[in-house]
Structures are given as C-alpha cells and as structure tokens.
Short mmCIF file of C-alpha atoms and ligand atoms in Angstrom, two decimals:
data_model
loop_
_atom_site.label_atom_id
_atom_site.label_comp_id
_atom_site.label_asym_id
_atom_site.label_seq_id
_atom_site.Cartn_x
_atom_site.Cartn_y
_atom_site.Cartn_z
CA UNK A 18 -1.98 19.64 11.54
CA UNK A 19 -1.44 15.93 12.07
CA UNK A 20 -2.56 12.93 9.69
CA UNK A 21 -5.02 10.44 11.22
CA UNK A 22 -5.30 6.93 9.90
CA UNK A 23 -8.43 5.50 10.34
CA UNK A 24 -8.49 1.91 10.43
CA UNK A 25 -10.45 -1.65 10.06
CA UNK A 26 -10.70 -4.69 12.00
CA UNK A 27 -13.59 -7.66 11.22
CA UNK A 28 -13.28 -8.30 15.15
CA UNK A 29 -10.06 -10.80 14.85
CA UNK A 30 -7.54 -9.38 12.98
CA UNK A 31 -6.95 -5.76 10.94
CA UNK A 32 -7.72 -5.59 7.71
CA UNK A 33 -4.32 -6.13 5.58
CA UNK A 34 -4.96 -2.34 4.03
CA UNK A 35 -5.17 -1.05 7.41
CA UNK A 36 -1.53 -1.61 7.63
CA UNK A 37 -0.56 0.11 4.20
CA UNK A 38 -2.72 2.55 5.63
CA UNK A 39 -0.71 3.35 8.82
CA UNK A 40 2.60 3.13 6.40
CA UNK A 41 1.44 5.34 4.43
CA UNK A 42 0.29 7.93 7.53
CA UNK A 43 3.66 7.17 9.02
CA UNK A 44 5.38 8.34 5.11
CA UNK A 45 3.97 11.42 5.31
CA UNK A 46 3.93 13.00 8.16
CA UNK A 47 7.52 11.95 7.99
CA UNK A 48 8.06 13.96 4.42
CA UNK A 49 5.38 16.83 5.85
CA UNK A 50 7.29 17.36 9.19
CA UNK A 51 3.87 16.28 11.08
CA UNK A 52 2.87 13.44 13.16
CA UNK A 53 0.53 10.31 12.50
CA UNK A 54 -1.98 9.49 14.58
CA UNK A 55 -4.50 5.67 14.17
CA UNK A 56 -8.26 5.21 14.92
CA UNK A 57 -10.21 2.22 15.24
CA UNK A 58 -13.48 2.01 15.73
CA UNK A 59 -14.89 -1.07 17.98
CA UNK A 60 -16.44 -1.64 20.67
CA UNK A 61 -14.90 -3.05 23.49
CA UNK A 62 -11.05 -2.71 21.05
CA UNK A 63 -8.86 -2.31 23.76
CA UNK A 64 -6.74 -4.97 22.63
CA UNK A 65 -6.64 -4.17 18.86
CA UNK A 66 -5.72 -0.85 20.56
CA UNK A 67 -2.64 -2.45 22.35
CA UNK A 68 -1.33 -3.47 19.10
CA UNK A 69 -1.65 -0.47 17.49
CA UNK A 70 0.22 1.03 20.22
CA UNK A 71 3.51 -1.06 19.70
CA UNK A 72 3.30 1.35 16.39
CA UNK A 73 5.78 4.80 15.32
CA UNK A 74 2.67 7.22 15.90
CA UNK A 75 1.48 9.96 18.34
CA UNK A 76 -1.73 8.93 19.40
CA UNK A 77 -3.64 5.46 18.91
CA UNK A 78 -7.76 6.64 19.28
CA UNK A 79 -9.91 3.90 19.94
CA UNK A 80 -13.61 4.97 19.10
CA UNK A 81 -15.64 3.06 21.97
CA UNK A 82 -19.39 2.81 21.90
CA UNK A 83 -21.63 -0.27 22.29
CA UNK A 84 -23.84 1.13 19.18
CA UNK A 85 -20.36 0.41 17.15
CA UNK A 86 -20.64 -3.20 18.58
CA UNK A 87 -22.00 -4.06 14.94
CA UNK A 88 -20.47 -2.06 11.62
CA UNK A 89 -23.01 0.71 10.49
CA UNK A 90 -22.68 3.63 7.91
CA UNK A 91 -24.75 5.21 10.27
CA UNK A 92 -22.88 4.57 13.53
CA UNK A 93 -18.98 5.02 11.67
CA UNK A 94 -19.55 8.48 10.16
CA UNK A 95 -21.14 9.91 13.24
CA UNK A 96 -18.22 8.97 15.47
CA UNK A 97 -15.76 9.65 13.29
CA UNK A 98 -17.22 12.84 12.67
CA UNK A 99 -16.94 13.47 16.07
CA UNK A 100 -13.21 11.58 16.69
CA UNK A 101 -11.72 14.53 13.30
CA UNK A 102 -14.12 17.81 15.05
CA UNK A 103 -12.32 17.12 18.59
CA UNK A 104 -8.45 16.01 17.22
CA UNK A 105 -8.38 18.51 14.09
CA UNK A 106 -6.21 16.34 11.74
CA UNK A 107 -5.71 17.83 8.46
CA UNK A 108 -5.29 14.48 6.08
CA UNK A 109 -7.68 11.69 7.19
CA UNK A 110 -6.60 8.30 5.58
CA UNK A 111 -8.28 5.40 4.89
CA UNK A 112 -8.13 1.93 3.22
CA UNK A 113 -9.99 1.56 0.09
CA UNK A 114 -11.84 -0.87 1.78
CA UNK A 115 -15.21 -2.40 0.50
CA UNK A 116 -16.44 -1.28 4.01
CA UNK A 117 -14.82 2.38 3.60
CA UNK A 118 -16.10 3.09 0.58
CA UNK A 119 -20.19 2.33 2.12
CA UNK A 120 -19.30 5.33 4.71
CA UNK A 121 -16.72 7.47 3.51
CA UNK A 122 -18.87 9.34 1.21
CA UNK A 123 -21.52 9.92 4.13
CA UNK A 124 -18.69 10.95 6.34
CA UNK A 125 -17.07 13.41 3.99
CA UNK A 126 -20.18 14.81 3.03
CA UNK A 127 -21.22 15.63 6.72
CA UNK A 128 -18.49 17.47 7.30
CA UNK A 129 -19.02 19.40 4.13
CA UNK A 130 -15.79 17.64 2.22
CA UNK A 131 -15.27 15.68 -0.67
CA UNK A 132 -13.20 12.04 -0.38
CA UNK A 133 -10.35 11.29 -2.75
CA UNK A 134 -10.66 7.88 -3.19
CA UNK A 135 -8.31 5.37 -4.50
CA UNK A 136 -5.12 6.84 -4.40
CA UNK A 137 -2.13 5.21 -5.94
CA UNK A 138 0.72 7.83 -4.59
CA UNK A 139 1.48 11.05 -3.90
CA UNK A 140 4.15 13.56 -4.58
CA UNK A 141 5.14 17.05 -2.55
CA UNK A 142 5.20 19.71 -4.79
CA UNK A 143 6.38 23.17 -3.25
CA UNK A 144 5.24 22.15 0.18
CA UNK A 145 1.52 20.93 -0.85
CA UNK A 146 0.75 17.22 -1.09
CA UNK A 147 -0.73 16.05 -4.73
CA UNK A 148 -2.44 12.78 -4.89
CA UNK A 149 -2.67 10.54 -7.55
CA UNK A 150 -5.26 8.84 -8.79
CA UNK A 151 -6.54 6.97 -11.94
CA UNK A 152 -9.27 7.60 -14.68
CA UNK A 153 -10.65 5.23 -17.31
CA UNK A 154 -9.79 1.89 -15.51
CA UNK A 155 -5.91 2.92 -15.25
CA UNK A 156 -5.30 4.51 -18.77
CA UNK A 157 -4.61 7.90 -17.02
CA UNK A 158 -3.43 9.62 -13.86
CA UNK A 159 -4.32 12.42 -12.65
CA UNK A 160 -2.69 14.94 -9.84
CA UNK A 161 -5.41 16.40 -7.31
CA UNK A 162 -4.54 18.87 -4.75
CA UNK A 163 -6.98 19.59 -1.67
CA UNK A 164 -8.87 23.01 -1.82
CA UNK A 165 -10.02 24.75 1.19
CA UNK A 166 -9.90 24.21 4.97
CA UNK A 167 -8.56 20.64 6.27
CA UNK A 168 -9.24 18.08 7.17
CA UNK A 169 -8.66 16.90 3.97
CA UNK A 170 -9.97 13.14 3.76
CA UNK A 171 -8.80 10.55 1.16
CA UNK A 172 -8.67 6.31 0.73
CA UNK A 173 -5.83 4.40 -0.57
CA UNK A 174 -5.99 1.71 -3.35
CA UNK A 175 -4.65 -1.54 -1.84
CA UNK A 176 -1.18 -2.39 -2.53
CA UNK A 177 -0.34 1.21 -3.31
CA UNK A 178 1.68 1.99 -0.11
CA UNK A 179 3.97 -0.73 1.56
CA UNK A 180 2.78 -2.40 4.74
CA UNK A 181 6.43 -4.13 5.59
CA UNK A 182 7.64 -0.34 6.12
CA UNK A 183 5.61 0.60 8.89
CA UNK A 184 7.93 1.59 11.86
CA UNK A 185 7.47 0.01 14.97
CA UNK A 186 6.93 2.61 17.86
CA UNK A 187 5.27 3.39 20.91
CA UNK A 188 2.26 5.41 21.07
CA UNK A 189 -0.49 6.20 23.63
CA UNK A 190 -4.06 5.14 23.93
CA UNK A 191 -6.87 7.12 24.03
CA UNK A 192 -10.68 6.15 24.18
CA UNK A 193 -12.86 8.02 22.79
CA UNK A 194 -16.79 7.90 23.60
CA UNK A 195 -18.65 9.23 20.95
CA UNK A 196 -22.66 10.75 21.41
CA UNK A 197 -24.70 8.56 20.17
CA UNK A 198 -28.34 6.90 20.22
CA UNK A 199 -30.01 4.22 19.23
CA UNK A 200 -32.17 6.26 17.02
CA UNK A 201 -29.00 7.54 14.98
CA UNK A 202 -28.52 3.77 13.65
CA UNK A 203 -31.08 3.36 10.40
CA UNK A 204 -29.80 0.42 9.43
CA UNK A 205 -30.20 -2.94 11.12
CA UNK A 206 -26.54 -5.34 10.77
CA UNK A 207 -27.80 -9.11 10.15
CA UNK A 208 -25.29 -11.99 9.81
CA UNK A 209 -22.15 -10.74 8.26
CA UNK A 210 -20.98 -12.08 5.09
CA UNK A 211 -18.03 -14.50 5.07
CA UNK A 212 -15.41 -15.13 2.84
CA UNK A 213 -15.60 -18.81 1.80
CA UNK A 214 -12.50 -20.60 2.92
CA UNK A 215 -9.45 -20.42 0.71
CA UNK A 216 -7.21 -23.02 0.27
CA UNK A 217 -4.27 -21.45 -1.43
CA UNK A 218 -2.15 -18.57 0.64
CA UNK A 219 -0.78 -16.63 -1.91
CA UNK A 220 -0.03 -14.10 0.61
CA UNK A 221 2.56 -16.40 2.11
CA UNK A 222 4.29 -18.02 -1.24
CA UNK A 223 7.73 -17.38 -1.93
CA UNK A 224 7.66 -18.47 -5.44
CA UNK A 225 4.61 -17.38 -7.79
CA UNK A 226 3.71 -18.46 -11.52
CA UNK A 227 1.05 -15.65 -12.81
CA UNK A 228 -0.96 -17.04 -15.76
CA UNK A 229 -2.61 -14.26 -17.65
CA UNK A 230 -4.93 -13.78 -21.31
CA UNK A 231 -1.68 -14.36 -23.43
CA UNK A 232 -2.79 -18.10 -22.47
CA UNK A 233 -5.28 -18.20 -24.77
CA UNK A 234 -6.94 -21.19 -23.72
CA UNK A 235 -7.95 -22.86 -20.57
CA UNK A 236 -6.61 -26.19 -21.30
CA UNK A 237 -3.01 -24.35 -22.12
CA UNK A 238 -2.93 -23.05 -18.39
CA UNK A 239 -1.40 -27.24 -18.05
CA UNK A 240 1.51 -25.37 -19.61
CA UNK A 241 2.29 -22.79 -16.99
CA UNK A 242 1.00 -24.92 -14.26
CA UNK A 243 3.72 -27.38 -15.35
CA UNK A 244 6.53 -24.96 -14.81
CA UNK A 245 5.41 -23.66 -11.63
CA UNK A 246 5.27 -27.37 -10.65
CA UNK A 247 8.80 -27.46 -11.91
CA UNK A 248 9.80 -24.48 -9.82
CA UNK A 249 8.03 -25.79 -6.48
CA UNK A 250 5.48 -22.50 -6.91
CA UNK A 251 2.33 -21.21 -6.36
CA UNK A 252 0.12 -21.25 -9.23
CA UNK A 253 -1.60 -17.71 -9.79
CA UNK A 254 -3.32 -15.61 -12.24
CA UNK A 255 -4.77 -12.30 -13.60
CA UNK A 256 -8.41 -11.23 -13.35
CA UNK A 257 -9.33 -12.67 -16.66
CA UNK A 258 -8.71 -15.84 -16.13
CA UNK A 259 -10.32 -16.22 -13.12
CA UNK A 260 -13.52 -13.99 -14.24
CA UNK A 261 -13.56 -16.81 -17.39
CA UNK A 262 -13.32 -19.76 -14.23
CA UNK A 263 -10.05 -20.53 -15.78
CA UNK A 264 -8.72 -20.59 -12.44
CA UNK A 265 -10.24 -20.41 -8.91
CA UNK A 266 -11.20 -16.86 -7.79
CA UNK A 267 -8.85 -17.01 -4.94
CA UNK A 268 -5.77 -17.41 -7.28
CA UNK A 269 -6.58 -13.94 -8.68
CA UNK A 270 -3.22 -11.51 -7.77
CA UNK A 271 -4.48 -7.87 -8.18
CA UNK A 272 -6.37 -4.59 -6.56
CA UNK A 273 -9.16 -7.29 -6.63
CA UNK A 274 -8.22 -10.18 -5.49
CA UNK A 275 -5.06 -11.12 -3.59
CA UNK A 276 -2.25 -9.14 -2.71
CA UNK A 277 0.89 -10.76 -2.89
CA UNK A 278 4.97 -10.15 -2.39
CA UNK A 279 6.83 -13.73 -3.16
CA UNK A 280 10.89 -13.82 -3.59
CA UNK A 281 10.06 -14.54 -7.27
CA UNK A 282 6.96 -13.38 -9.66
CA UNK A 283 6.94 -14.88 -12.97
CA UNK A 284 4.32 -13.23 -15.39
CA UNK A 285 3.42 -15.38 -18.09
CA UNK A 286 1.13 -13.56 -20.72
CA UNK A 287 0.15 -10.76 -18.37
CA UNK A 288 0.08 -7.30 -19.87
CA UNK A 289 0.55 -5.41 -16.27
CA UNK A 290 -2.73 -3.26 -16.01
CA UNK A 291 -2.29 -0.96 -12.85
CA UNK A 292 -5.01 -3.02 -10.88
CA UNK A 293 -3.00 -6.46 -11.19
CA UNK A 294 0.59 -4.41 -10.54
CA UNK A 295 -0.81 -3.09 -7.33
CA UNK A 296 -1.15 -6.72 -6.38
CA UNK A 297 2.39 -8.17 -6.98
CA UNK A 298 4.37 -5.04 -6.89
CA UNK A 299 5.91 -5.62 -3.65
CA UNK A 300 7.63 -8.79 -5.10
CA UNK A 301 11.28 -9.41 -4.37
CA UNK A 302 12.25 -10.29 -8.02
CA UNK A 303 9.47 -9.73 -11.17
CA UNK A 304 10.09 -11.76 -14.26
CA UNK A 305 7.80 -11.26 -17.07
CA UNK A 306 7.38 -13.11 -21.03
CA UNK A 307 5.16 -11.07 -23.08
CA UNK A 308 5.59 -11.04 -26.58
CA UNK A 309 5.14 -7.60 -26.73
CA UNK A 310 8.22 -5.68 -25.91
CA UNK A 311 5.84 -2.42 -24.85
CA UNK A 312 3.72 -4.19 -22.45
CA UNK A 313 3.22 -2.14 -19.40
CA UNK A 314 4.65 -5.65 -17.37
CA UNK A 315 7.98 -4.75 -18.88
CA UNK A 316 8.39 -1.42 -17.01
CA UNK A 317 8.47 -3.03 -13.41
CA UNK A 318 10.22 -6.44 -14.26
CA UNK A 319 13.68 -7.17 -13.20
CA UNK A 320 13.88 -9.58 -15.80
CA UNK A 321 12.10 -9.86 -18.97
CA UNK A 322 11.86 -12.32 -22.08
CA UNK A 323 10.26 -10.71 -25.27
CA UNK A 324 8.72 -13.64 -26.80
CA UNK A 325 6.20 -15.88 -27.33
CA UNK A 326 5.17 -17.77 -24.40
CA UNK A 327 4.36 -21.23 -25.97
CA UNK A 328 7.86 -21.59 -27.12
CA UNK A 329 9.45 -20.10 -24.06
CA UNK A 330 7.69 -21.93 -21.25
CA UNK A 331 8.53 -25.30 -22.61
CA UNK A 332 11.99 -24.26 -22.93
CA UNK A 333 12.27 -22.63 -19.49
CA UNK A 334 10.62 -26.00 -18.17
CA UNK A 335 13.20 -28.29 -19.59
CA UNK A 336 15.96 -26.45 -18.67
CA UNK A 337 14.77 -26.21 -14.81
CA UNK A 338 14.60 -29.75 -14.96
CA UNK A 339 17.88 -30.28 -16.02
CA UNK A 340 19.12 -27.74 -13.70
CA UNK A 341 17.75 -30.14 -11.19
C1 FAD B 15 -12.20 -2.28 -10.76
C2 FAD B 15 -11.24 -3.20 -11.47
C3 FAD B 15 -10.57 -4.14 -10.73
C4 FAD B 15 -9.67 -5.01 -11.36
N1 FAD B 15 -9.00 -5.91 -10.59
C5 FAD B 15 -8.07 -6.69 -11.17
C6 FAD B 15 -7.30 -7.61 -10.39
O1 FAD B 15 -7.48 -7.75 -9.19
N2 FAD B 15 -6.38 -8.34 -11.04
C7 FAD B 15 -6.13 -8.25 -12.39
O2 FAD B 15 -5.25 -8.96 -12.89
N3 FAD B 15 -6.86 -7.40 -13.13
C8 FAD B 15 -7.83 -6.63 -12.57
N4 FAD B 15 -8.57 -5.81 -13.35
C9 FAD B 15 -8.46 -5.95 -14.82
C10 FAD B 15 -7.26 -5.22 -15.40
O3 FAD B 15 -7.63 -3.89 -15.70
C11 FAD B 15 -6.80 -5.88 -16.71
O4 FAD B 15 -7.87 -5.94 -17.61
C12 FAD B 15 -6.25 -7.30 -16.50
O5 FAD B 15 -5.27 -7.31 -15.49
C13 FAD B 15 -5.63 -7.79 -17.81
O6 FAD B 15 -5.27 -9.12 -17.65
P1 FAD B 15 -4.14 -9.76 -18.58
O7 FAD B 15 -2.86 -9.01 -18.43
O8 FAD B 15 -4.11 -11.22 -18.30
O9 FAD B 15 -4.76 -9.61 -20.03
P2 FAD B 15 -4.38 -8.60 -21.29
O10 FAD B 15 -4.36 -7.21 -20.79
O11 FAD B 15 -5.28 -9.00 -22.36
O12 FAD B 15 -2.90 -9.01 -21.58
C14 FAD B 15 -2.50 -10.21 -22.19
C15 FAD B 15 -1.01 -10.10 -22.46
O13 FAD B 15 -0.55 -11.32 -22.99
C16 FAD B 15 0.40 -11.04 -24.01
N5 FAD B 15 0.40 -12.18 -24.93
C17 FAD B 15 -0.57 -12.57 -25.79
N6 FAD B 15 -0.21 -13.70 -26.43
C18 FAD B 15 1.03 -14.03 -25.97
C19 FAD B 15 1.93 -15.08 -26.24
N7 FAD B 15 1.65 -16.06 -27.13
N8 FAD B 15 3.12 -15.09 -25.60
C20 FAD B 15 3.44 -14.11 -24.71
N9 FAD B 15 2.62 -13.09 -24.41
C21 FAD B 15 1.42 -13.05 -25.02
C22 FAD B 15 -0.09 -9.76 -24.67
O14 FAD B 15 0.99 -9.08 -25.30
C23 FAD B 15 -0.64 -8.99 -23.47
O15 FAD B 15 0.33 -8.14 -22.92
C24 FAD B 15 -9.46 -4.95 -12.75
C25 FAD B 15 -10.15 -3.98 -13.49
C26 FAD B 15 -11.03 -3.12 -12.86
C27 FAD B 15 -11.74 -2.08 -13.68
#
C-alpha cells in the first residue's frame, strides 16, 4: 500500500513541482506508516534516474520506451497504466503540471478512477487521508476522502507542499518496459513550445518587493520600485498587475507564475488570494501593508502595517535611507 510519485522532466532538468511532489510522497508515507516510491517517464532517463536515486524512497521506476522518446497523452497514460497495475500503489501523486493535467484525466479514467486535482493539503483523520482542495477560485475548501479500491490518484497545486524538505536517501532503480506500439500513439509531438527567456530569477532573490492592485496605477508602481531599489530587492508582483502589463509576466509570484521563497517578502497592496500565497509562502520573513486590517495577507505575515500604502512606502523609503 505504498505512495508512488510520478514525476516530470522537459529532458534537462525536473520540473520544480516534481520536487514538492516527492516531498510531499515522502510526508506521507511518513505520517501513513508506508513507503514512497518515484516514476519518471523518459526514454533513455537513466541519469534523471540516478538522481532520483540519491532520494529517501523505496523504489525509483524509470518508465523506458522509445515511443516515450517524445511526451504523448497517448503514450504517458498507457505506461503508467501499466507501471500502477504491476507495483499496486494505493495514492498516485502528481504535480499539477500543465503537462499532468493533458493526461491525468485519460489515465484515471482508464483505470476506472477519478483524479483529485489541485490539492492544497491534507489532514489524517482517524487513519484515512482527506485532501483539500478549493472551489470558486479559492473562496472555499473543501475535504475529499477517496471511495473505493486504491489506487487512489491525485495532483498537487504548486507551492502547496515544500520542496527544501525532501530527505535525501538512497533508493534503487528499476526500469520498467512498458507494451506498447506505434499504433497506440494518436497524436503526432511537433516542436515543443519554449518558454521565452526570462531575465529576472525570482526563484533565486533573497529580498522581494511584491506590488499588487492596492497600486492603483501603473505609473505609482515608481513608488514601490523605489523602495525595493532602496532595499537592494527584486521587484515583483501579483497577477493583476502583470495581466494589466503593469509589469513583465515573468515578475508574476503566484500558482501562476513564479514560485518564490526570498529571506524577506514585502507585500505592498496585495490582498493574499490563495493562488498568489502558494507562490511566496515558503518565504523566510512575510511583511505585508494593506490598509485593510482583514486582508487574507495579514494571516501569514510575520509583520504587518495596517495602512495606507502611499503614505507608508514613502516613509519606509526615507527611513531605509537613513538607516544607510
Ligand atoms: C487559475 C488562477 C490562477 C491565478 N494565479 C495567480 C497568480 O499566479 N498570482 C496572483 O497573484 N494571483 C493569481 N490569481 C488571481 C488571484 O485569485 C487574485 O485575484 C490576485 O492575487 C489578487 O491580486 P491583488 O492582491 O493584487 O489584488 P486585490 O485582491 O484586488 O487586492 C488589492 C489589495 O490592496 C489593498 N489596498 C488597496 N488600496 C490600498 C492602499 N492605498 N494602501 C494599502 N493597501 C491597499 C486592498 O485592501 C486589497 O487587499 C489567479 C487566479 C486564478 C483563478
């Protein structure tokens, strides 16, 4: 009754989910008394494989077949069908991955299962894991518990489980060859679509200024930008203002866009909707100004300032500077 974490790699590197992922594998069958197993599918893997094997888990499964050269719904739920009937794992876990969410559905329905996708956390209540997940873009969240026979399948909304405490390990390698023909893949892969290049690494910032709608307007984002100049920090924001072209899309901190986990966040005018939290809530040190003392923001801050922001920011800036 072991979990399996099924993860992804674009060829050169995992996808950062995959790692929350195998944390989050690793969590529970720590708190479920079970072990945690990881699959990759690729052909010709064995070094992704190696790495994986450096991890805290029972068995690393590398799904090998040149028809998974390329990715294909087709291809993925056919050998991981075949990868859960031959290992029997009762939780499968994924990343909510743009790539997981075009197969999952196919997969789960094959073997006769529905997916819980986008899961924020789970609980165990008397023995029997509940998952959470959100309706109505975050306003509510709702507890589901798995009926039937495992394996149980569900995806995990990124930033919800912390990558930093997966525990390192040793763990063997299997490969795997799945059945498969050329006539089982519908779909023919062309070029794949590339991210354009980004020139800002939130990922890797230690400080972070997060702009968000309390800004009002674009030309008042000069404001914040001058105080994260003063602080020596990134410049980021909330979806808004990047959806508006406020700020570049790849300065956008949330479930989509970038996630980050600086020494310091500073929220300026950001509410704290559950899709930008999931972004920044592995920060060190959250300080938020919000004029309104309920925001949402306020509940994960370590500091906060209840006020407005176009009094406070100037005031914050000038005493940084004379602090310098
Ligand atoms: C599928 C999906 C994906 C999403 N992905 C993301 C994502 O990646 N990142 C993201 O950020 N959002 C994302 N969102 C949007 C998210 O739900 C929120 O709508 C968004 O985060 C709100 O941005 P905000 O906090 O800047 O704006 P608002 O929610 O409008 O908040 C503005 C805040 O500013 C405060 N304020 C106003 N005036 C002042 C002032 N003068 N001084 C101080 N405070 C002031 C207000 O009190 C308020 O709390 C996503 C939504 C969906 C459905």
């Amino acid at each position: 009754m072991s979990i399996l974490a099924v993860l992804e790699h674009n060829g050169q590197a995992f996808h950062r989910m995959s790692w929350e992922t195998l944390a989050a594998a690793q969590q529970l069958a720590k708190e479920t008394n079970t072990t945690a197993s990881a699959a990759l599918v690729r052909s010709g893997g064995q070094s992704f494989a190696a790495e994986l094997a450096r991890k805290q888990l029972e068995k690393v499964y590398l799904v090998d077949h040149e028809l998974l050269n390329d990715y294909t719904p087709d291809g993925y739920s056919l050998a991981l069908r075949q990868l859960i009937d031959q290992t029997k794992p009762a939780l499968v876990l994924f990343p909510h991955t743009y790539q997981v969410r075009d197969f999952l559905p196919k997969l789960a329905t094959s073997l006769g299962k529905v997916a819980v996708s986008d899961v924020v956390s789970h609980r165990i209540d008397d023995g029997q894991l509940v998952l959470v997940r959100q309706l109505f873009q975050g306003k509510v969240n709702v507890d589901v518990r798995f009926a039937g026979e495992p394996p149980n399948l569900a995806s995990l909304q990124a930033g919800a489980y912390r990558a930093d405490q997966m525990a390192e390990g040793t763990a063997q390698i299997e490969v795997v060859k799945p059945q498969l023909s050329p006539a089982d893949i519908r779909t023919k892969p062309l070029e794949l679509f590339r991210e354009s290049q980004r020139a800002v690494d939130l990922g890797s910032a230690e400080l972070i200024v997060s702009v968000g709608r309390g800004i009002k307007e674009p030309e008042n984002i000069a404001l914040v930008q001058k105080l994260a100049d003063a602080l020596g920090a990134e410049l980021a924001a909330s979806r808004p203002i990047c959806d508006a072209g406020w700020l570049p899309m790849e300065r956008q901190v949330g479930s989509s866009g970038q996630t980050v986990a600086p020494k310091m966040y500073l929220a300026v005018g950001i509410s704290g909707a559950i899709q930008h939290l999931v972004g920044m809530k592995g920060s060190r040190t959250v300080v938020a100004i919000n004029k309104d003392a309920n925001a949402p923001i306020f509940e994960i801050a370590d500091y906060g300032i209840v006020g407005d922001l176009f009094q406070v920011v100037p005031e914050l800036i000038d005493a940084i500077q004379k602090l310098k």
